[in-house]
Short mmCIF file of C-alpha atoms and ligand atoms in Angstrom, two decimals:
data_model
loop_
_atom_site.label_atom_id
_atom_site.label_comp_id
_atom_site.label_asym_id
_atom_site.label_seq_id
_atom_site.Cartn_x
_atom_site.Cartn_y
_atom_site.Cartn_z
CA UNK V 1 32.16 82.01 -109.32
CA UNK V 2 29.87 79.48 -108.38
CA UNK V 3 31.19 76.03 -107.16
CA UNK V 4 30.45 73.35 -109.91
CA UNK V 5 30.75 69.63 -108.44
CA UNK V 6 28.26 68.13 -110.92
CA UNK V 7 26.58 68.36 -114.26
CA UNK V 8 23.13 69.41 -112.20
CA UNK V 9 24.83 72.57 -111.12
CA UNK V 10 25.77 73.68 -114.66
CA UNK V 11 22.01 72.96 -115.53
CA UNK V 12 20.87 75.30 -112.95
CA UNK V 13 22.96 77.94 -114.31
CA UNK V 14 22.21 76.88 -118.02
CA UNK V 15 18.39 77.69 -116.92
CA UNK V 16 18.91 81.14 -115.69
CA UNK V 17 20.60 81.96 -118.75
CA UNK V 18 19.75 80.71 -121.92
CA UNK V 19 16.08 81.79 -123.36
CA UNK V 20 13.35 79.41 -122.37
CA UNK V 21 12.51 78.41 -126.22
CA UNK V 22 16.33 76.55 -126.23
CA UNK V 23 16.01 75.45 -122.74
CA UNK V 24 12.81 73.42 -123.43
CA UNK V 25 14.11 72.65 -126.66
CA UNK V 26 16.80 70.56 -125.06
CA UNK V 27 15.19 69.67 -121.77
CA UNK V 28 12.09 67.47 -123.25
CA UNK V 29 11.36 64.25 -124.89
CA UNK V 30 8.94 63.50 -126.81
CA UNK V 31 4.83 63.20 -125.84
CA UNK V 32 4.76 62.06 -122.28
CA UNK V 33 8.51 62.20 -121.91
CA UNK V 34 8.38 58.76 -120.12
CA UNK V 35 11.39 57.25 -122.61
CA UNK V 36 13.29 60.28 -121.55
CA UNK V 37 12.83 60.29 -118.08
CA UNK V 38 13.36 56.43 -117.89
CA UNK V 39 16.74 57.00 -119.87
CA UNK V 40 18.33 58.98 -116.18
CA UNK V 41 16.48 56.73 -113.85
CA UNK V 42 17.17 53.39 -115.60
CA UNK V 43 20.70 54.14 -114.59
CA UNK V 44 19.76 54.28 -110.64
CA UNK V 45 18.70 50.50 -110.89
CA UNK V 46 22.42 49.65 -111.23
CA UNK V 47 24.49 49.55 -108.28
CA UNK V 48 28.25 49.00 -108.51
CA UNK V 49 30.32 46.59 -106.76
CA UNK V 50 32.94 48.12 -104.10
CA UNK V 51 36.16 46.51 -103.89
CA UNK V 52 38.97 47.52 -101.42
CA UNK V 53 42.64 46.61 -100.91
CA UNK V 54 43.35 46.67 -104.91
CA UNK V 55 46.37 48.99 -105.92
CA UNK V 56 44.42 51.98 -107.59
CA UNK V 57 47.61 54.14 -108.90
CA UNK V 58 48.29 54.86 -112.01
CA UNK V 59 44.80 54.95 -113.23
CA UNK V 60 43.87 56.06 -116.44
CA UNK V 61 40.71 56.88 -118.18
CA UNK V 62 42.21 56.79 -121.93
CA UNK V 63 41.01 54.45 -124.52
CA UNK V 64 40.00 54.69 -128.20
CA UNK V 65 36.81 55.31 -129.84
CA UNK V 66 36.54 53.91 -133.67
CA UNK V 67 40.47 53.43 -133.78
CA UNK V 68 40.88 57.07 -132.43
CA UNK V 69 42.72 58.05 -128.61
CA UNK V 70 40.61 59.50 -126.66
CA UNK V 71 41.19 61.14 -122.95
CA UNK V 72 37.93 59.42 -121.79
CA UNK V 73 35.23 57.04 -123.98
CA UNK V 74 33.18 60.02 -124.07
CA UNK V 75 32.29 62.11 -127.23
CA UNK V 76 29.83 65.03 -127.36
CA UNK V 77 26.85 64.01 -129.38
CA UNK V 78 25.43 65.74 -132.57
CA UNK V 79 22.91 68.64 -130.82
CA UNK V 80 20.77 70.72 -133.16
CA UNK V 81 20.91 74.46 -132.53
CA UNK V 82 24.05 73.84 -130.51
CA UNK V 83 24.86 77.53 -131.37
CA UNK V 84 21.61 78.79 -130.33
CA UNK V 85 22.59 78.00 -126.91
CA UNK V 86 25.43 80.34 -126.79
CA UNK V 87 26.95 82.15 -129.38
CA UNK V 88 29.22 80.49 -131.45
CA UNK V 89 28.03 77.14 -129.35
CA UNK V 90 29.05 74.28 -131.91
CA UNK V 91 32.82 76.30 -132.64
CA UNK V 92 33.07 76.30 -128.69
CA UNK V 93 32.01 73.13 -127.41
CA UNK V 94 34.18 71.31 -130.50
CA UNK V 95 36.84 73.70 -129.22
CA UNK V 96 36.68 72.29 -125.67
CA UNK V 97 36.59 68.50 -126.68
CA UNK V 98 39.45 68.98 -128.87
CA UNK V 99 41.42 70.48 -125.75
CA UNK V 100 40.18 67.59 -123.57
CA UNK V 101 40.68 64.79 -125.78
CA UNK V 102 37.38 63.54 -126.88
CA UNK V 103 35.32 64.00 -130.18
CA UNK V 104 33.60 66.66 -130.89
CA UNK V 105 29.98 65.55 -133.34
CA UNK V 106 28.51 68.19 -135.51
CA UNK V 107 25.18 68.40 -136.10
CA UNK V 108 23.84 68.92 -139.49
CA UNK V 109 21.17 70.88 -138.09
CA UNK V 110 23.63 73.04 -136.55
CA UNK V 111 24.33 77.11 -136.35
CA UNK V 112 27.99 76.99 -137.29
CA UNK V 113 28.42 75.42 -140.73
CA UNK V 114 30.96 72.19 -141.23
CA UNK V 115 33.25 75.07 -142.85
CA UNK V 116 33.08 76.97 -139.47
CA UNK V 117 33.72 74.47 -137.16
CA UNK V 118 37.05 73.12 -139.30
CA UNK V 119 38.34 76.21 -139.38
CA UNK V 120 38.34 77.10 -135.31
CA UNK V 121 39.82 73.82 -134.79
CA UNK V 122 42.93 71.79 -135.84
CA UNK V 123 42.25 67.87 -135.38
CA UNK V 124 39.10 66.18 -137.09
CA UNK V 125 36.04 66.16 -135.63
CA UNK V 126 32.65 63.77 -136.40
CA UNK V 127 30.07 64.79 -138.99
CA UNK V 128 26.34 63.76 -138.47
CA UNK V 129 23.81 63.33 -141.06
CA UNK V 130 20.79 63.48 -141.67
CA UNK V 131 19.18 62.28 -145.08
CA UNK V 132 17.22 64.22 -146.95
CA UNK V 133 14.98 63.85 -149.94
CA UNK V 134 17.25 65.94 -152.21
CA UNK V 135 19.66 63.54 -153.01
CA UNK V 136 22.31 66.35 -154.44
CA UNK V 137 21.99 67.96 -151.11
CA UNK V 138 22.97 64.82 -149.24
CA UNK V 139 26.00 64.04 -151.48
CA UNK V 140 27.14 67.87 -151.25
CA UNK V 141 26.97 67.88 -147.55
CA UNK V 142 28.88 64.88 -147.54
CA UNK V 143 31.46 66.21 -149.85
CA UNK V 144 31.93 69.25 -147.52
CA UNK V 145 32.79 67.14 -144.67
CA UNK V 146 34.91 65.23 -146.07
CA UNK V 147 37.12 68.23 -147.67
CA UNK V 148 36.69 69.51 -143.90
CA UNK V 149 38.76 66.05 -143.17
CA UNK V 150 35.75 64.80 -140.86
CA UNK V 151 36.98 61.82 -139.60
CA UNK V 152 33.74 59.93 -138.82
CA UNK V 153 30.24 60.23 -140.54
CA UNK V 154 27.76 59.68 -137.96
CA UNK V 155 24.27 58.59 -139.80
CA UNK V 156 21.77 59.24 -137.59
CA UNK V 157 18.76 56.33 -138.16
CA UNK V 158 15.71 57.41 -135.23
CA UNK V 159 14.50 60.90 -136.90
CA UNK V 160 13.16 60.51 -140.25
CA UNK V 161 10.46 61.85 -139.00
CA UNK V 162 10.30 64.22 -135.89
CA UNK V 163 9.02 63.02 -132.89
CA UNK V 164 6.50 65.32 -131.32
CA UNK V 165 7.66 67.60 -128.36
CA UNK V 166 4.82 69.70 -127.01
CA UNK V 167 6.92 72.55 -125.76
CA UNK V 168 8.63 73.10 -129.07
CA UNK V 169 5.33 73.36 -130.62
CA UNK V 170 3.70 75.77 -128.07
CA UNK V 171 6.98 77.90 -128.00
CA UNK V 172 7.27 78.32 -131.72
CA UNK V 173 10.48 77.20 -131.36
CA UNK V 174 12.63 78.80 -134.17
CA UNK V 175 16.53 79.63 -135.24
CA UNK V 176 16.94 82.74 -134.69
CA UNK V 177 13.64 83.31 -132.23
CA UNK V 178 10.89 84.83 -134.16
CA UNK V 179 10.52 88.05 -132.35
CA UNK V 180 6.71 87.94 -130.57
CA UNK V 181 5.26 89.60 -126.98
CA UNK V 182 6.03 86.31 -125.63
CA UNK V 183 9.53 85.94 -127.04
CA UNK V 184 10.57 89.51 -126.18
CA UNK V 185 9.44 89.16 -122.87
CA UNK V 186 11.41 86.26 -122.18
CA UNK V 187 14.67 87.50 -123.94
CA UNK V 188 14.35 90.91 -122.00
CA UNK V 189 15.54 88.52 -118.62
CA UNK V 190 18.43 86.83 -120.78
CA UNK V 191 20.37 89.85 -121.57
CA UNK V 192 23.81 88.43 -121.46
CA UNK V 193 22.67 85.61 -124.05
CA UNK V 194 21.63 88.48 -126.49
CA UNK V 195 24.61 90.32 -126.15
CA UNK V 196 26.54 87.62 -126.60
CA UNK V 197 24.29 86.34 -129.77
CA UNK V 198 24.65 89.81 -131.37
CA UNK V 199 28.48 89.03 -132.26
CA UNK V 200 27.80 85.72 -133.35
CA UNK V 201 29.39 84.74 -136.56
CA UNK V 202 25.86 82.84 -137.23
CA UNK V 203 21.88 82.75 -136.03
CA UNK V 204 20.73 80.38 -138.77
CA UNK V 205 21.15 76.59 -139.80
CA UNK V 206 24.66 77.04 -141.24
CA UNK V 207 24.66 73.75 -143.18
CA UNK V 208 21.49 74.83 -144.68
CA UNK V 209 20.93 78.30 -145.46
CA UNK V 210 23.20 79.49 -148.31
CA UNK V 211 23.19 75.81 -149.34
CA UNK V 212 19.79 74.67 -150.49
CA UNK V 213 17.21 76.71 -152.49
CA UNK V 214 13.90 77.06 -152.31
CA UNK V 215 12.93 76.52 -148.97
CA UNK V 216 9.77 77.87 -147.59
CA UNK V 217 10.97 78.15 -143.86
CA UNK V 218 14.57 77.47 -142.46
CA UNK V 219 14.44 78.78 -139.45
CA UNK V 220 11.80 76.03 -138.29
CA UNK V 221 13.02 72.76 -136.85
CA UNK V 222 9.85 71.30 -137.60
CA UNK V 223 8.93 72.54 -141.01
CA UNK V 224 12.36 71.49 -142.25
CA UNK V 225 12.20 68.03 -141.15
CA UNK V 226 8.89 67.35 -142.11
CA UNK V 227 9.63 69.04 -145.73
CA UNK V 228 13.19 67.22 -146.10
CA UNK V 229 14.12 64.76 -144.47
CA UNK V 230 14.15 61.14 -146.01
CA UNK V 231 11.29 58.91 -144.97
CA UNK V 232 11.99 56.39 -147.05
CA UNK V 233 15.57 55.80 -145.60
CA UNK V 234 16.18 52.01 -145.28
CA UNK V 235 19.22 49.57 -145.16
CA UNK V 236 19.86 49.88 -148.98
CA UNK V 237 20.37 53.55 -148.83
CA UNK V 238 22.56 53.48 -145.83
CA UNK V 239 24.66 50.91 -147.41
CA UNK V 240 25.04 53.37 -150.43
CA UNK V 241 26.26 56.39 -148.16
CA UNK V 242 28.25 54.60 -146.46
CA UNK V 243 29.98 53.76 -150.09
CA UNK V 244 29.88 57.40 -150.70
CA UNK V 245 31.88 58.46 -147.65
CA UNK V 246 34.49 55.87 -147.62
CA UNK V 247 35.38 56.42 -144.45
CA UNK V 248 34.50 55.25 -140.95
CA UNK V 249 30.62 55.07 -140.19
CA UNK V 250 28.79 55.10 -137.01
CA UNK V 251 24.91 54.45 -137.29
CA UNK V 252 23.01 55.96 -134.54
CA UNK V 253 20.00 55.32 -133.19
CA UNK V 254 19.70 51.68 -132.81
CA UNK V 255 18.15 50.48 -130.07
CA UNK V 256 16.83 46.58 -131.07
CA UNK V 257 19.10 43.32 -131.44
CA UNK V 258 17.92 43.12 -135.00
CA UNK V 259 18.75 46.64 -136.11
CA UNK V 260 21.93 46.04 -134.47
CA UNK V 261 22.73 42.83 -136.46
CA UNK V 262 21.86 44.80 -139.82
CA UNK V 263 24.56 47.78 -139.12
CA UNK V 264 26.74 44.97 -138.34
CA UNK V 265 25.62 43.27 -142.00
CA UNK V 266 25.96 46.98 -143.57
CA UNK V 267 29.50 47.00 -142.31
CA UNK V 268 29.23 49.83 -140.09
CA UNK V 269 32.68 50.59 -138.10
CA UNK V 270 30.35 50.70 -134.78
CA UNK V 271 26.64 52.01 -133.60
CA UNK V 272 25.44 54.18 -131.00
CA UNK V 273 23.12 52.44 -129.11
CA UNK V 274 20.70 55.51 -128.91
CA UNK V 275 16.74 56.58 -128.33
CA UNK V 276 17.49 60.06 -129.27
CA UNK V 277 17.56 61.01 -125.53
CA UNK V 278 13.92 60.02 -125.35
CA UNK V 279 13.02 62.69 -128.01
CA UNK V 280 11.69 60.39 -130.41
CA UNK V 281 9.63 57.02 -130.09
CA UNK V 282 7.85 57.61 -126.80
CA UNK V 283 7.22 54.31 -125.00
CA UNK V 284 10.66 52.99 -125.75
CA UNK V 285 12.95 51.34 -123.68
CA UNK V 286 15.92 53.36 -122.25
CA UNK V 287 19.43 52.76 -124.24
CA UNK V 288 21.17 51.58 -120.72
CA UNK V 289 17.89 48.84 -120.45
CA UNK V 290 18.43 47.99 -124.17
CA UNK V 291 22.45 47.50 -123.86
CA UNK V 292 22.91 44.20 -122.51
CA UNK V 293 20.39 42.50 -125.43
CA UNK V 294 22.24 44.33 -127.97
CA UNK V 295 25.61 43.06 -126.43
CA UNK V 296 24.45 39.90 -126.58
CA UNK V 297 23.37 39.97 -130.42
CA UNK V 298 26.45 41.93 -131.78
CA UNK V 299 29.03 42.31 -128.90
CA UNK V 300 32.47 41.58 -130.22
CA UNK V 301 31.71 42.07 -133.71
CA UNK V 302 30.86 45.96 -133.85
CA UNK V 303 32.27 48.67 -131.81
CA UNK V 304 29.03 49.70 -129.54
CA UNK V 305 28.78 52.96 -127.96
CA UNK V 306 25.47 54.06 -125.86
CA UNK V 307 23.95 57.43 -125.21
CA UNK V 308 20.65 58.73 -123.87
CA UNK V 309 20.63 59.70 -119.84
CA UNK V 310 24.06 59.72 -119.21
CA UNK V 311 24.32 62.31 -116.61
CA UNK V 312 27.63 61.45 -114.71
CA UNK V 313 30.91 59.68 -114.69
CA UNK V 314 29.18 56.81 -112.64
CA UNK V 315 26.61 56.64 -115.72
CA UNK V 316 29.85 56.11 -118.17
CA UNK V 317 31.05 53.53 -115.79
CA UNK V 318 27.73 51.47 -116.04
CA UNK V 319 27.42 51.30 -119.71
CA UNK V 320 31.30 50.35 -120.41
CA UNK V 321 30.63 48.05 -117.48
CA UNK V 322 27.85 46.56 -119.80
CA UNK V 323 30.27 46.39 -122.72
CA UNK V 324 30.03 49.48 -124.58
CA UNK V 325 33.37 50.81 -125.39
CA UNK V 326 32.07 54.65 -125.58
CA UNK V 327 29.67 56.78 -124.66
CA UNK V 328 28.31 60.14 -125.68
CA UNK V 329 26.99 62.68 -124.14
CA UNK V 330 24.01 65.17 -125.37
CA UNK V 331 22.51 67.62 -122.59
CA UNK V 332 25.35 67.07 -120.01
CA UNK V 333 27.56 69.36 -122.26
CA UNK V 334 24.72 71.53 -123.67
CA UNK V 335 23.83 72.76 -119.51
CA UNK V 336 27.63 73.57 -119.65
CA UNK V 337 27.74 75.34 -122.75
CA UNK V 338 24.55 77.17 -122.36
CA UNK V 339 25.74 78.13 -118.41
CA UNK V 340 29.57 79.32 -119.45
CA UNK V 341 30.46 78.78 -122.82
CA UNK V 342 33.52 76.64 -123.91
CA UNK V 343 34.77 76.80 -120.22
CA UNK V 344 31.15 75.42 -119.29
CA UNK V 345 31.88 72.67 -121.64
CA UNK V 346 35.35 71.74 -120.27
CA UNK V 347 33.64 71.44 -116.59
CA UNK V 348 30.81 69.10 -117.87
CA UNK V 349 33.53 67.24 -119.22
CA UNK V 350 36.19 67.72 -116.43
CA UNK V 351 33.43 66.61 -113.92
CA UNK V 352 32.43 63.18 -115.60
CA UNK V 353 36.08 62.64 -116.00
CA UNK V 354 36.30 62.38 -112.27
CA UNK V 355 33.27 60.75 -111.07
CA UNK V 356 34.42 58.07 -114.09
CA UNK V 357 37.82 57.77 -112.19
CA UNK V 358 36.96 57.79 -108.55
CA UNK V 359 34.38 55.29 -109.30
CA UNK V 360 36.66 53.25 -111.09
CA UNK V 361 39.23 53.18 -107.86
CA UNK V 362 36.14 52.49 -105.52
CA UNK V 363 35.23 49.50 -107.89
CA UNK V 364 38.81 48.17 -107.65
CA UNK V 365 39.63 48.64 -111.57
CA UNK V 366 42.97 50.99 -112.68
CA UNK V 367 41.44 51.22 -116.43
CA UNK V 368 38.35 51.30 -118.76
CA UNK V 369 38.89 48.40 -120.42
CA UNK V 370 39.16 46.22 -117.07
CA UNK V 371 35.70 47.44 -115.95
CA UNK V 372 32.95 44.30 -116.88
CA UNK V 373 30.12 43.34 -115.55
CA UNK V 374 31.98 42.01 -112.44
CA UNK V 375 31.70 45.71 -111.22
CA UNK V 376 28.06 45.85 -111.08
CA UNK V 377 24.71 44.83 -108.87
CA UNK V 378 21.90 44.71 -110.94
CA UNK V 379 18.28 43.34 -110.48
CA UNK V 380 18.17 40.15 -112.13
CA UNK V 381 15.36 41.21 -114.65
CA UNK V 382 16.66 44.26 -115.36
CA UNK V 383 17.06 43.72 -119.05
CA UNK V 384 14.20 40.72 -119.32
CA UNK V 385 11.46 42.75 -117.58
CA UNK V 386 9.56 43.73 -120.88
CA UNK V 387 9.71 41.10 -123.41
C1 LIG N 15 18.89 69.55 -127.77
C2 LIG N 15 19.12 68.41 -128.73
C3 LIG N 15 19.10 68.52 -130.07
C4 LIG N 15 19.63 67.38 -130.65
N1 LIG N 15 19.87 67.23 -131.97
C5 LIG N 15 20.17 66.18 -132.71
C6 LIG N 15 21.10 66.19 -133.97
O1 LIG N 15 20.85 67.35 -134.56
N2 LIG N 15 20.84 64.68 -134.32
C7 LIG N 15 21.50 63.99 -133.53
O2 LIG N 15 21.81 62.96 -134.26
N3 LIG N 15 20.83 63.54 -132.44
C8 LIG N 15 20.34 64.87 -131.82
N4 LIG N 15 20.40 64.76 -130.48
C9 LIG N 15 20.67 63.69 -129.83
C10 LIG N 15 21.68 63.53 -129.42
O3 LIG N 15 22.46 63.30 -130.02
C11 LIG N 15 21.72 62.41 -128.41
O4 LIG N 15 21.55 61.14 -129.03
C12 LIG N 15 21.18 62.51 -126.86
O5 LIG N 15 21.30 63.66 -126.55
C13 LIG N 15 21.44 61.63 -125.68
O6 LIG N 15 20.93 62.01 -125.02
P1 LIG N 15 21.35 62.72 -123.19
O7 LIG N 15 20.95 64.16 -123.99
O8 LIG N 15 20.45 62.32 -122.50
O9 LIG N 15 22.73 62.70 -123.28
C14 LIG N 15 19.60 65.65 -129.74
C15 LIG N 15 19.42 66.04 -128.58
C16 LIG N 15 19.36 67.16 -127.99
C17 LIG N 15 19.12 67.01 -126.33
#
């Protein structure tokens, strides 16, 4: 058994195990990938303030996200095609999150369906909604999420049209993979993945196939998105969706102060400061760099979560110290899942918790609630360099 000490270790195993098409799908950003890279490298610009001779016994990483108790303020982000990274991937990730005590978010574009995950878990999970032109389908999706007792609706706002990721086009990304000489050659080197996948509950988009009629190609994410996603989504529609849902709503994909204020106005319970992991608007600033401005605009009035670029517990600490009350991880759990299934997701969460806990202690804090700007050392122009 390899010794896993950090998320990078999981990524190395993941790269060996999973077909190139799905590795590339996760490990890419749009166009030049500048935003994708800076999401992580901007965390490195923030340093931690070491404190000593502070009682560090009795520490705790426990907290709450939208009123729910969490073992640490780190939720699993919605990730489309998770069930292609590993057979029954959504079920395995949801089970790992449940056992660990953090929220799991199921993507609209998942392989396992809402019902599959509900059946395989005992605690409520969050459901992420992409809004479609077909209002009836959206209504039915929301009803299905309610019936499954999902405890929050995460409405993603930064993907009304799909950002171009070159590798997905070149690889002909689809679920399941189309068998071409190139994909067959690659799949032959990924036999463990393939054998598991033969026994998977599903290999198509579980929330779509069988629930919508007249789709030209439901296996292609690109085709489905351009045909079905609603380019006219606006704040009025968001308010209607919130009313239709009637429960907790998290608006994901906020990266600007003005949009954060609008989210507050429509009565969202939380926002996720996010640029979709650098997969949408290349050239946008990183989430961590935008966080201080957004906290200045709406901090204290709405719960603020952050994702994009988190690869360690130290990154989580930095986001919390800048005012976020929660975070989400995407790729960090996908690496674990692709590497070692459910156990890999648990390992990713353990790695992050340990890093968060030890860093917190060495910063002289006993709880995540105590973290603040005073724990950080930052370039003076960190959030104002680009105006
Ligand atoms: C492979 C992949 C698929 C994703 N699919 C979705 C999705 O279906 N819905 C969504 O709201 N966000 C999706 N995201 C964005 C994540 O929810 C999250 O914002 C992002 O992964 C955070 O960045 P990180 O991967 O650097 O942690 C996806 C991200 C990745 C990497």
